[in-house]
mmCIF file of C-alpha atoms and ligand atoms in Angstrom:
data_model
loop_
_atom_site.group_PDB
_atom_site.id
_atom_site.type_symbol
_atom_site.label_atom_id
_atom_site.label_comp_id
_atom_site.label_asym_id
_atom_site.label_seq_id
_atom_site.Cartn_x
_atom_site.Cartn_y
_atom_site.Cartn_z
ATOM 1 C CA THR A 1 11.779 43.535 -55.091
ATOM 2 C CA ALA A 2 12.267 40.089 -56.568
ATOM 3 C CA LEU A 3 10.579 37.169 -54.862
ATOM 4 C CA ALA A 4 13.133 35.175 -52.911
ATOM 5 C CA SER A 5 13.460 31.767 -54.507
ATOM 6 C CA VAL A 6 13.482 29.095 -51.834
ATOM 7 C CA PRO A 7 14.783 25.590 -52.583
ATOM 8 C CA LYS A 8 12.944 22.485 -51.416
ATOM 9 C CA TYR A 9 13.996 19.209 -49.825
ATOM 10 C CA LYS A 10 12.471 15.856 -50.698
ATOM 11 C CA LEU A 11 10.845 14.131 -47.732
ATOM 12 C CA ASN A 12 11.203 10.354 -47.359
ATOM 13 C CA ASN A 13 7.617 9.956 -48.629
ATOM 14 C CA GLY A 14 8.366 11.770 -51.886
ATOM 15 C CA ARG A 15 6.754 15.084 -50.956
ATOM 16 C CA ASP A 16 8.549 18.451 -51.074
ATOM 17 C CA ILE A 17 9.227 20.778 -48.134
ATOM 18 C CA PRO A 18 10.441 24.401 -48.457
ATOM 19 C CA ALA A 19 13.920 25.003 -46.998
ATOM 20 C CA ILE A 20 12.863 27.814 -44.622
ATOM 21 C CA ALA A 21 9.767 28.165 -42.442
ATOM 22 C CA LEU A 22 8.385 31.244 -40.705
ATOM 23 C CA GLY A 23 8.047 30.710 -36.951
ATOM 24 C CA THR A 24 4.832 31.896 -35.342
ATOM 25 C CA PHE A 25 5.168 31.283 -31.610
ATOM 26 C CA LEU A 26 4.413 34.630 -29.943
ATOM 27 C CA GLY A 27 4.640 33.605 -26.296
ATOM 28 C CA PHE A 28 1.963 32.979 -23.703
ATOM 29 C CA ASP A 29 -0.054 35.869 -22.419
ATOM 30 C CA GLU A 30 -0.655 34.656 -18.815
ATOM 31 C CA ARG A 31 3.063 35.150 -18.383
ATOM 32 C CA GLY A 32 2.989 38.739 -19.587
ATOM 33 C CA MET A 33 4.032 37.787 -23.068
ATOM 34 C CA ALA A 34 3.098 38.735 -26.550
ATOM 35 C CA LYS A 35 -0.393 37.373 -27.117
ATOM 36 C CA SER A 36 -1.619 40.840 -28.069
ATOM 37 C CA GLN A 37 0.616 40.521 -31.135
ATOM 38 C CA ASN A 38 -1.788 37.940 -32.590
ATOM 39 C CA LYS A 39 -3.707 40.807 -34.207
ATOM 40 C CA GLN A 40 -0.612 41.681 -36.206
ATOM 41 C CA LEU A 41 0.140 38.146 -37.218
ATOM 42 C CA ARG A 42 -2.372 37.796 -40.059
ATOM 43 C CA ASP A 43 -0.852 40.808 -41.817
ATOM 44 C CA VAL A 44 2.662 39.538 -41.155
ATOM 45 C CA ILE A 45 1.753 36.263 -42.885
ATOM 46 C CA LEU A 46 0.281 38.165 -45.841
ATOM 47 C CA GLY A 47 3.570 40.091 -46.112
ATOM 48 C CA ALA A 48 5.558 36.887 -45.714
ATOM 49 C CA ILE A 49 3.754 35.262 -48.634
ATOM 50 C CA ASP A 50 4.446 38.379 -50.715
ATOM 51 C CA VAL A 51 8.193 38.138 -50.077
ATOM 52 C CA GLY A 52 8.360 34.393 -50.784
ATOM 53 C CA TYR A 53 7.681 32.421 -47.578
ATOM 54 C CA ARG A 54 5.729 29.271 -48.376
ATOM 55 C CA HIS A 55 6.185 27.354 -45.111
ATOM 56 C CA PHE A 56 4.627 28.302 -41.766
ATOM 57 C CA ASP A 57 5.369 26.636 -38.448
ATOM 58 C CA THR A 58 2.639 26.713 -35.829
ATOM 59 C CA ALA A 59 1.204 24.500 -33.076
ATOM 60 C CA SER A 60 -2.093 24.063 -31.361
ATOM 61 C CA VAL A 61 -0.564 25.445 -28.143
ATOM 62 C CA TYR A 62 0.671 28.664 -29.876
ATOM 63 C CA GLU A 63 -2.909 29.726 -30.618
ATOM 64 C CA THR A 64 -1.815 31.243 -33.917
ATOM 65 C CA GLU A 65 -3.413 28.684 -36.234
ATOM 66 C CA GLY A 66 -6.413 30.947 -36.894
ATOM 67 C CA GLU A 67 -4.346 33.904 -38.113
ATOM 68 C CA ILE A 68 -2.214 31.698 -40.375
ATOM 69 C CA GLY A 69 -5.199 29.961 -41.909
ATOM 70 C CA GLU A 70 -6.945 33.266 -42.520
ATOM 71 C CA ALA A 71 -3.936 34.806 -44.281
ATOM 72 C CA VAL A 72 -3.354 31.725 -46.436
ATOM 73 C CA ARG A 73 -7.018 31.582 -47.442
ATOM 74 C CA MET A 74 -6.927 35.283 -48.363
ATOM 75 C CA LYS A 75 -3.906 34.751 -50.616
ATOM 76 C CA ILE A 76 -5.567 31.748 -52.243
ATOM 77 C CA GLU A 77 -8.704 33.804 -52.907
ATOM 78 C CA GLU A 78 -6.582 36.615 -54.353
ATOM 79 C CA GLY A 79 -5.042 34.059 -56.705
ATOM 80 C CA VAL A 80 -1.511 34.733 -55.411
ATOM 81 C CA VAL A 81 -0.956 31.099 -54.361
ATOM 82 C CA ARG A 82 -2.743 27.796 -54.588
ATOM 83 C CA ARG A 83 -3.182 25.651 -51.482
ATOM 84 C CA GLU A 84 -0.592 23.188 -52.820
ATOM 85 C CA ASP A 85 2.013 25.980 -53.030
ATOM 86 C CA VAL A 86 1.895 26.540 -49.282
ATOM 87 C CA PHE A 87 3.302 24.186 -46.634
ATOM 88 C CA ILE A 88 1.713 24.332 -43.198
ATOM 89 C CA THR A 89 3.187 22.598 -40.183
ATOM 90 C CA THR A 90 1.240 22.328 -36.940
ATOM 91 C CA LYS A 91 1.679 20.267 -33.779
ATOM 92 C CA LEU A 92 -0.298 18.044 -31.457
ATOM 93 C CA TRP A 93 -0.279 19.234 -27.844
ATOM 94 C CA ASN A 94 0.779 16.975 -24.969
ATOM 95 C CA THR A 95 -2.690 16.716 -23.437
ATOM 96 C CA GLN A 96 -4.042 14.925 -26.542
ATOM 97 C CA HIS A 97 -1.706 11.937 -26.638
ATOM 98 C CA LYS A 98 -4.213 9.087 -26.444
ATOM 99 C CA ARG A 99 -4.522 7.432 -29.814
ATOM 100 C CA GLU A 100 -8.201 8.317 -30.200
ATOM 101 C CA GLN A 101 -7.574 11.991 -29.288
ATOM 102 C CA VAL A 102 -5.156 12.701 -32.118
ATOM 103 C CA VAL A 103 -7.498 12.910 -35.110
ATOM 104 C CA LYS A 104 -9.928 14.956 -33.041
ATOM 105 C CA ALA A 105 -7.169 17.390 -32.059
ATOM 106 C CA LEU A 106 -6.042 17.763 -35.663
ATOM 107 C CA ASN A 107 -9.622 18.344 -36.794
ATOM 108 C CA GLU A 108 -9.857 21.178 -34.257
ATOM 109 C CA SER A 109 -6.650 22.736 -35.616
ATOM 110 C CA LEU A 110 -7.978 22.432 -39.169
ATOM 111 C CA GLN A 111 -11.228 24.047 -38.162
ATOM 112 C CA LYS A 112 -9.342 27.003 -36.658
ATOM 113 C CA MET A 113 -7.333 27.351 -39.864
ATOM 114 C CA GLY A 114 -10.324 26.907 -42.160
ATOM 115 C CA LEU A 115 -8.354 24.320 -44.135
ATOM 116 C CA ASN A 116 -8.996 20.646 -44.831
ATOM 117 C CA TYR A 117 -5.444 19.346 -44.440
ATOM 118 C CA VAL A 118 -2.036 20.306 -43.076
ATOM 119 C CA ASP A 119 1.165 19.426 -44.847
ATOM 120 C CA LEU A 120 2.928 18.273 -41.713
ATOM 121 C CA TYR A 121 1.598 17.223 -38.312
ATOM 122 C CA LEU A 122 4.213 16.922 -35.578
ATOM 123 C CA MET A 123 3.997 15.389 -32.139
ATOM 124 C CA HIS A 124 5.134 18.491 -30.192
ATOM 125 C CA TRP A 125 6.780 16.474 -27.365
ATOM 126 C CA PRO A 126 7.169 12.780 -26.513
ATOM 127 C CA ILE A 127 5.550 13.712 -23.179
ATOM 128 C CA GLY A 128 1.896 12.841 -22.576
ATOM 129 C CA LEU A 129 -0.060 14.868 -20.007
ATOM 130 C CA ASN A 130 -3.534 14.622 -18.543
ATOM 131 C CA GLU A 131 -6.072 17.425 -18.860
ATOM 132 C CA ASP A 132 -4.880 18.904 -15.518
ATOM 133 C CA TYR A 133 -1.245 18.664 -16.677
ATOM 134 C CA SER A 134 -0.417 15.793 -14.344
ATOM 135 C CA HIS A 135 1.860 13.289 -16.044
ATOM 136 C CA SER A 136 0.226 10.628 -18.171
ATOM 137 C CA GLU A 137 1.939 7.309 -18.843
ATOM 138 C CA VAL A 138 0.637 7.155 -22.390
ATOM 139 C CA ASP A 139 3.426 5.890 -24.611
ATOM 140 C CA TYR A 140 4.374 8.175 -27.488
ATOM 141 C CA MET A 141 4.223 5.082 -29.735
ATOM 142 C CA GLU A 142 0.484 4.978 -29.037
ATOM 143 C CA THR A 143 0.320 8.675 -29.941
ATOM 144 C CA TRP A 144 2.274 7.919 -33.114
ATOM 145 C CA ARG A 145 -0.437 5.424 -34.156
ATOM 146 C CA GLY A 146 -2.885 8.318 -33.846
ATOM 147 C CA LEU A 147 -0.738 10.477 -36.141
ATOM 148 C CA GLU A 148 -0.583 7.565 -38.587
ATOM 149 C CA ASN A 149 -4.404 7.469 -38.565
ATOM 150 C CA ALA A 150 -4.476 11.207 -39.298
ATOM 151 C CA GLN A 151 -2.225 10.713 -42.318
ATOM 152 C CA ARG A 152 -4.275 7.773 -43.589
ATOM 153 C CA LEU A 153 -7.396 9.948 -43.384
ATOM 154 C CA GLY A 154 -5.662 12.619 -45.489
ATOM 155 C CA LEU A 155 -5.858 15.215 -42.715
ATOM 156 C CA ALA A 156 -2.045 15.437 -42.659
ATOM 157 C CA LYS A 157 0.004 14.822 -45.799
ATOM 158 C CA SER A 158 3.042 13.931 -43.673
ATOM 159 C CA ILE A 159 3.808 13.299 -39.997
ATOM 160 C CA GLY A 160 6.829 13.789 -37.781
ATOM 161 C CA VAL A 161 8.113 14.555 -34.284
ATOM 162 C CA SER A 162 9.533 17.452 -32.269
ATOM 163 C CA ASN A 163 11.718 17.578 -29.149
ATOM 164 C CA PHE A 164 12.491 13.845 -29.369
ATOM 165 C CA ASN A 165 15.960 12.627 -28.466
ATOM 166 C CA LYS A 166 17.899 10.172 -30.620
ATOM 167 C CA GLU A 167 16.678 7.019 -28.859
ATOM 168 C CA GLN A 168 13.084 8.188 -29.080
ATOM 169 C CA LEU A 169 13.379 9.015 -32.778
ATOM 170 C CA GLN A 170 15.010 5.641 -33.366
ATOM 171 C CA ARG A 171 12.167 3.869 -31.581
ATOM 172 C CA VAL A 172 9.558 5.575 -33.781
ATOM 173 C CA ILE A 173 11.547 4.711 -36.903
ATOM 174 C CA GLU A 174 11.832 1.066 -35.825
ATOM 175 C CA LYS A 175 8.357 0.506 -34.367
ATOM 176 C CA GLY A 176 6.215 2.806 -36.492
ATOM 177 C CA ASN A 177 4.279 1.786 -39.587
ATOM 178 C CA ILE A 178 4.935 5.191 -41.149
ATOM 179 C CA LYS A 179 8.421 6.670 -40.897
ATOM 180 C CA PRO A 180 8.593 10.233 -39.551
ATOM 181 C CA VAL A 181 9.528 12.674 -42.338
ATOM 182 C CA VAL A 182 10.799 15.435 -40.034
ATOM 183 C CA ILE A 183 12.247 16.019 -36.585
ATOM 184 C CA GLU A 184 12.006 19.588 -35.268
ATOM 185 C CA ILE A 185 14.521 20.467 -32.545
ATOM 186 C CA GLU A 186 16.320 23.454 -31.046
ATOM 187 C CA ILE A 187 19.394 24.338 -33.124
ATOM 188 C CA HIS A 188 21.531 27.474 -33.038
ATOM 189 C CA PRO A 189 25.244 28.197 -32.597
ATOM 190 C CA GLN A 190 25.038 27.322 -28.900
ATOM 191 C CA ILE A 191 23.356 23.973 -29.442
ATOM 192 C CA ILE A 192 24.523 22.587 -32.751
ATOM 193 C CA GLN A 193 22.987 19.101 -32.185
ATOM 194 C CA LYS A 194 25.609 17.365 -34.309
ATOM 195 C CA GLU A 195 24.812 13.812 -33.222
ATOM 196 C CA LEU A 196 21.042 14.037 -33.585
ATOM 197 C CA VAL A 197 21.238 15.912 -36.905
ATOM 198 C CA ASP A 198 23.682 13.339 -38.300
ATOM 199 C CA TYR A 199 21.530 10.435 -37.133
ATOM 200 C CA ALA A 200 18.259 11.882 -38.455
ATOM 201 C CA GLN A 201 19.730 12.815 -41.822
ATOM 202 C CA ALA A 202 21.357 9.379 -42.204
ATOM 203 C CA GLN A 203 17.864 7.907 -41.640
ATOM 204 C CA GLY A 204 16.316 10.166 -44.288
ATOM 205 C CA VAL A 205 14.545 12.320 -41.722
ATOM 206 C CA VAL A 206 14.664 16.051 -42.532
ATOM 207 C CA VAL A 207 15.654 18.285 -39.612
ATOM 208 C CA MET A 208 13.915 21.568 -38.798
ATOM 209 C CA GLY A 209 15.751 23.908 -36.394
ATOM 210 C CA PHE A 210 13.880 26.144 -33.958
ATOM 211 C CA SER A 211 15.104 29.290 -32.163
ATOM 212 C CA PRO A 212 17.736 29.578 -34.948
ATOM 213 C CA PHE A 213 19.212 32.901 -33.832
ATOM 214 C CA GLY A 214 20.226 31.572 -30.430
ATOM 215 C CA SER A 215 21.804 34.243 -28.220
ATOM 216 C CA LEU A 216 22.077 36.791 -31.058
ATOM 217 C CA VAL A 217 18.647 38.237 -30.389
ATOM 218 C CA MET A 218 16.256 38.997 -27.568
ATOM 219 C CA ARG A 219 13.422 36.507 -27.425
ATOM 220 C CA TYR A 220 10.152 36.738 -25.447
ATOM 221 C CA GLY A 221 11.672 39.769 -23.725
ATOM 222 C CA MET A 222 14.770 37.881 -22.538
ATOM 223 C CA HIS A 223 18.487 38.090 -23.296
ATOM 224 C CA PHE A 224 20.658 34.966 -23.353
ATOM 225 C CA PRO A 225 24.415 34.808 -22.746
ATOM 226 C CA GLY A 226 26.478 34.045 -25.843
ATOM 227 C CA PRO A 227 27.423 35.578 -29.220
ATOM 228 C CA LYS A 228 25.454 38.706 -30.132
ATOM 229 C CA LEU A 229 24.636 40.446 -33.429
ATOM 230 C CA ASP A 230 28.049 42.153 -33.359
ATOM 231 C CA ASN A 231 30.111 39.032 -32.640
ATOM 232 C CA PRO A 232 33.482 39.575 -34.397
ATOM 233 C CA LEU A 233 33.638 36.146 -36.081
ATOM 234 C CA LEU A 234 30.056 36.354 -37.336
ATOM 235 C CA LEU A 235 30.636 39.961 -38.460
ATOM 236 C CA GLU A 236 33.738 38.980 -40.384
ATOM 237 C CA ILE A 237 31.848 36.255 -42.245
ATOM 238 C CA ALA A 238 28.872 38.563 -42.795
ATOM 239 C CA ASN A 239 31.051 41.312 -44.249
ATOM 240 C CA LYS A 240 32.756 38.873 -46.577
ATOM 241 C CA TYR A 241 29.412 37.979 -48.199
ATOM 242 C CA GLY A 242 27.702 41.365 -47.831
ATOM 243 C CA LYS A 243 25.181 39.821 -45.438
ATOM 244 C CA THR A 244 24.063 40.446 -41.838
ATOM 245 C CA THR A 245 24.980 38.237 -38.896
ATOM 246 C CA PRO A 246 21.415 36.845 -38.550
ATOM 247 C CA GLN A 247 21.623 35.867 -42.232
ATOM 248 C CA VAL A 248 24.960 34.121 -41.602
ATOM 249 C CA VAL A 249 23.476 32.064 -38.779
ATOM 250 C CA LEU A 250 20.448 31.077 -40.882
ATOM 251 C CA ARG A 251 22.766 30.141 -43.741
ATOM 252 C CA TRP A 252 24.852 28.015 -41.350
ATOM 253 C CA LEU A 253 21.679 25.971 -40.749
ATOM 254 C CA VAL A 254 20.876 25.771 -44.474
ATOM 255 C CA ASP A 255 24.417 24.633 -45.242
ATOM 256 C CA ARG A 256 23.864 21.761 -42.776
ATOM 257 C CA ASN A 257 20.629 20.894 -44.653
ATOM 258 C CA VAL A 258 18.582 22.027 -41.672
ATOM 259 C CA ILE A 259 15.374 24.033 -42.238
ATOM 260 C CA PRO A 260 15.611 27.192 -40.106
ATOM 261 C CA ILE A 261 12.414 28.503 -38.489
ATOM 262 C CA PRO A 262 13.111 32.184 -37.808
ATOM 263 C CA LYS A 263 10.271 34.176 -36.237
ATOM 264 C CA THR A 264 9.758 37.867 -36.871
ATOM 265 C CA LEU A 265 6.828 40.241 -36.939
ATOM 266 C CA LYS A 266 8.804 42.927 -38.783
ATOM 267 C CA TYR A 267 8.464 43.259 -42.560
ATOM 268 C CA LYS A 268 12.090 44.328 -43.050
ATOM 269 C CA ARG A 269 13.319 41.295 -41.138
ATOM 270 C CA LEU A 270 11.002 38.958 -43.036
ATOM 271 C CA LYS A 271 12.893 39.986 -46.156
ATOM 272 C CA GLU A 272 16.289 39.868 -44.464
ATOM 273 C CA ASN A 273 15.722 36.373 -43.073
ATOM 274 C CA ILE A 274 14.642 34.799 -46.355
ATOM 275 C CA ASN A 275 17.401 36.451 -48.392
ATOM 276 C CA ILE A 276 19.910 33.686 -47.675
ATOM 277 C CA PHE A 277 19.749 31.499 -50.753
ATOM 278 C CA ASP A 278 22.316 33.363 -52.878
ATOM 279 C CA PHE A 279 25.486 32.583 -50.915
ATOM 280 C CA GLU A 280 27.115 29.649 -49.173
ATOM 281 C CA LEU A 281 29.517 29.273 -46.238
ATOM 282 C CA THR A 282 32.776 27.365 -46.554
ATOM 283 C CA SER A 283 33.240 24.229 -44.466
ATOM 284 C CA GLU A 284 35.845 26.148 -42.404
ATOM 285 C CA GLU A 285 33.274 28.836 -41.605
ATOM 286 C CA ILE A 286 30.713 26.197 -40.639
ATOM 287 C CA GLU A 287 33.266 24.560 -38.333
ATOM 288 C CA LYS A 288 34.141 27.918 -36.741
ATOM 289 C CA ILE A 289 30.481 28.597 -35.956
ATOM 290 C CA ASN A 290 30.147 25.042 -34.582
ATOM 291 C CA GLU A 291 32.735 26.026 -31.953
ATOM 292 C CA PHE A 292 30.152 28.241 -30.225
ATOM 293 C CA ASP A 293 28.450 25.015 -29.056
ATOM 294 C CA THR A 294 27.845 24.955 -25.298
ATOM 295 C CA LYS A 295 24.831 22.601 -25.497
ATOM 296 C CA THR A 296 22.646 25.403 -24.124
ATOM 297 C CA ARG A 297 18.890 24.948 -24.449
ATOM 298 C CA TYR A 298 16.362 27.772 -24.129
ATOM 299 C CA THR A 299 13.455 25.353 -24.437
ATOM 300 C CA LEU A 300 14.159 23.312 -21.313
ATOM 301 C CA PRO A 301 10.928 22.265 -19.565
ATOM 302 C CA SER A 302 12.714 20.821 -16.523
ATOM 303 C CA PHE A 303 9.324 20.806 -14.729
ATOM 304 C CA TRP A 304 8.587 17.699 -16.815
ATOM 305 C CA GLN A 305 11.844 15.957 -16.013
ATOM 306 C CA THR A 306 10.228 13.365 -13.743
ATOM 307 C CA HIS A 307 8.171 12.204 -16.738
ATOM 308 C CA PRO A 308 9.296 8.776 -18.039
ATOM 309 C CA TYR A 309 9.623 10.148 -21.596
ATOM 310 C CA TYR A 310 11.410 13.425 -20.755
ATOM 311 C CA PRO A 311 13.819 13.776 -23.697
ATOM 312 C CA PHE A 312 16.677 15.842 -22.221
ATOM 313 C CA ASP A 313 19.311 15.503 -19.500
ATOM 314 C CA ARG A 314 17.823 16.057 -16.057
ATOM 315 C CA ILE A 315 19.088 18.997 -13.957
ATOM 316 C CA ASP A 316 19.438 19.585 -10.213
ATOM 317 C CA ASN A 317 16.978 22.424 -9.686
ATOM 318 C CA PRO A 318 13.978 22.049 -11.999
ATOM 319 C CA ILE A 319 11.772 25.108 -12.415
ATOM 320 C CA ALA A 320 8.095 25.167 -11.356
ATOM 321 C CA ASP A 321 5.534 24.062 -13.937
ATOM 322 C CA PRO A 322 4.040 27.226 -15.457
ATOM 323 C CA PHE A 323 1.210 25.221 -17.037
ATOM 324 C CA VAL A 324 -0.218 23.982 -13.764
ATOM 325 C CA LYS A 325 -2.722 26.521 -12.452
ATOM 326 C CA ASN A 326 -3.268 26.602 -8.691
HETATM 327 P P1 LIG B 1 14.129 32.952 -33.097
HETATM 328 O O1 LIG B 1 15.535 32.477 -33.090
HETATM 329 O O2 LIG B 1 13.367 32.891 -34.353
HETATM 330 O O3 LIG B 1 14.151 34.433 -32.538
HETATM 331 C C1 LIG B 1 13.049 35.279 -32.609
HETATM 332 C C2 LIG B 1 13.470 36.673 -32.131
HETATM 333 O O4 LIG B 1 14.435 37.230 -33.040
HETATM 334 C C3 LIG B 1 12.334 37.639 -32.069
HETATM 335 O O5 LIG B 1 12.495 38.394 -30.877
HETATM 336 C C4 LIG B 1 12.530 38.530 -33.300
HETATM 337 O O6 LIG B 1 12.045 39.812 -33.029
HETATM 338 C C5 LIG B 1 14.034 38.516 -33.471
HETATM 339 N N1 LIG B 1 14.508 38.621 -34.871
HETATM 340 C C6 LIG B 1 14.022 37.957 -35.944
HETATM 341 N N2 LIG B 1 14.725 38.252 -37.055
HETATM 342 C C7 LIG B 1 15.692 39.113 -36.675
HETATM 343 C C8 LIG B 1 16.729 39.787 -37.377
HETATM 344 N N3 LIG B 1 16.919 39.592 -38.688
HETATM 345 N N4 LIG B 1 17.545 40.613 -36.672
HETATM 346 C C9 LIG B 1 17.368 40.801 -35.345
HETATM 347 N N5 LIG B 1 16.396 40.195 -34.632
HETATM 348 C C10 LIG B 1 15.564 39.351 -35.287
HETATM 349 O O7 LIG B 1 13.407 32.182 -31.902
HETATM 350 P P2 LIG B 1 12.007 31.534 -31.552
HETATM 351 O O8 LIG B 1 12.185 30.961 -30.211
HETATM 352 O O9 LIG B 1 10.900 32.492 -31.825
HETATM 353 O O10 LIG B 1 11.873 30.308 -32.537
HETATM 354 C C11 LIG B 1 11.387 30.436 -33.834
HETATM 355 C C12 LIG B 1 10.220 29.519 -34.094
HETATM 356 O O11 LIG B 1 10.569 28.161 -33.835
HETATM 357 C C13 LIG B 1 9.001 29.751 -33.201
HETATM 358 O O12 LIG B 1 8.274 30.901 -33.588
HETATM 359 C C14 LIG B 1 8.274 28.453 -33.371
HETATM 360 O O13 LIG B 1 7.574 28.450 -34.608
HETATM 361 C C15 LIG B 1 9.425 27.451 -33.399
HETATM 362 N N6 LIG B 1 9.678 26.862 -32.051
HETATM 363 C C16 LIG B 1 9.350 25.534 -31.863
HETATM 364 C C17 LIG B 1 9.517 24.928 -30.641
HETATM 365 C C18 LIG B 1 9.151 23.498 -30.472
HETATM 366 O O14 LIG B 1 9.027 23.045 -29.322
HETATM 367 N N7 LIG B 1 8.968 22.740 -31.518
HETATM 368 C C19 LIG B 1 10.055 25.671 -29.479
HETATM 369 C C20 LIG B 1 10.428 27.045 -29.782
HETATM 370 C C21 LIG B 1 10.229 27.606 -31.032
HETATM 371 P P3 LIG B 1 10.911 40.537 -33.961
HETATM 372 O O15 LIG B 1 9.730 39.640 -34.067
HETATM 373 O O16 LIG B 1 10.644 41.805 -33.211
HETATM 374 O O17 LIG B 1 11.596 40.771 -35.282
#
């Protein structure tokens, strides 16, 4: 099969970023989730490189950096890719937000990966936490200075943010010495994020969209209300282009110049999810899909909502903090 050819966007610092990234969050094992799948992940990444993926999204808290680094190093040794052909995004966890902790945290990630730089280092949340997960008052602008240090040292080629709201992104753009190149946020048909995407793109900040399939799929063993794989509108569009409904949703992101981050551990789906660069939706089709918007978030850590830098609307009945061990 032909290698999927993936376009690239230009970041505001002149570097290139591939237009799709493979997601690698497998869940947390204390909560009965998929940590055992880590063993599979290295081989999934090898397969992903074979079918054309060149961008991998991980985070210190996912504990998948080791498997990604190992697979990338294997493909470099095999001569299939060079380091500069691969784009690796990882993220700083909330408990490392003090300025002097950032470079140390990134060095630990690099050590796990066996690499000497990442292409993109994101602040995972604007929320700083202490070691015991109690709330820390550390300002994310202080954390941003730490990311700037990491870039100056060459440990990260580019830096950006994740799960920031518009005001928070604006503050980093205005107060930072280095402009963020990317914002990574939840985007799928049920949370289209029009305002934040428009703002970021107008500022020259590339948007990456996580949990791109929304309610179409099961995720971490859970179903979510909303359009499914057999939704009539999505099926109609899919049939028109000879595509599947997951491909239509990924293409809807691409057509909004958003980088989708689909996760799969299945080889067939790796190929399906990257095979989206040979068709294009009409603006009417994009608008129709936008109508699914109910502003529904799956990543909603309401247990942090008393934090001064909580980025989302606060709700009445926050859930208990799963990170705090009693
Ligand atoms: P996704 O929308 O990628 O959904 C993943 C689920 O869809 C898995 O259960 C997968 O199953 C299934 N799937 C994948 N492809 C297909 C297909 N073609 N047809 C049917 N089912 C499919 O959600 P995620 O929440 O995993 O998000 C993706 C990535 O985004 C994460 O892995 C992570 O990298 C990033 N992320 C970032 C966050 C942040 O805070 N910055 C928060 C959440 C996610 P299977 O593996 O069995 O194929």
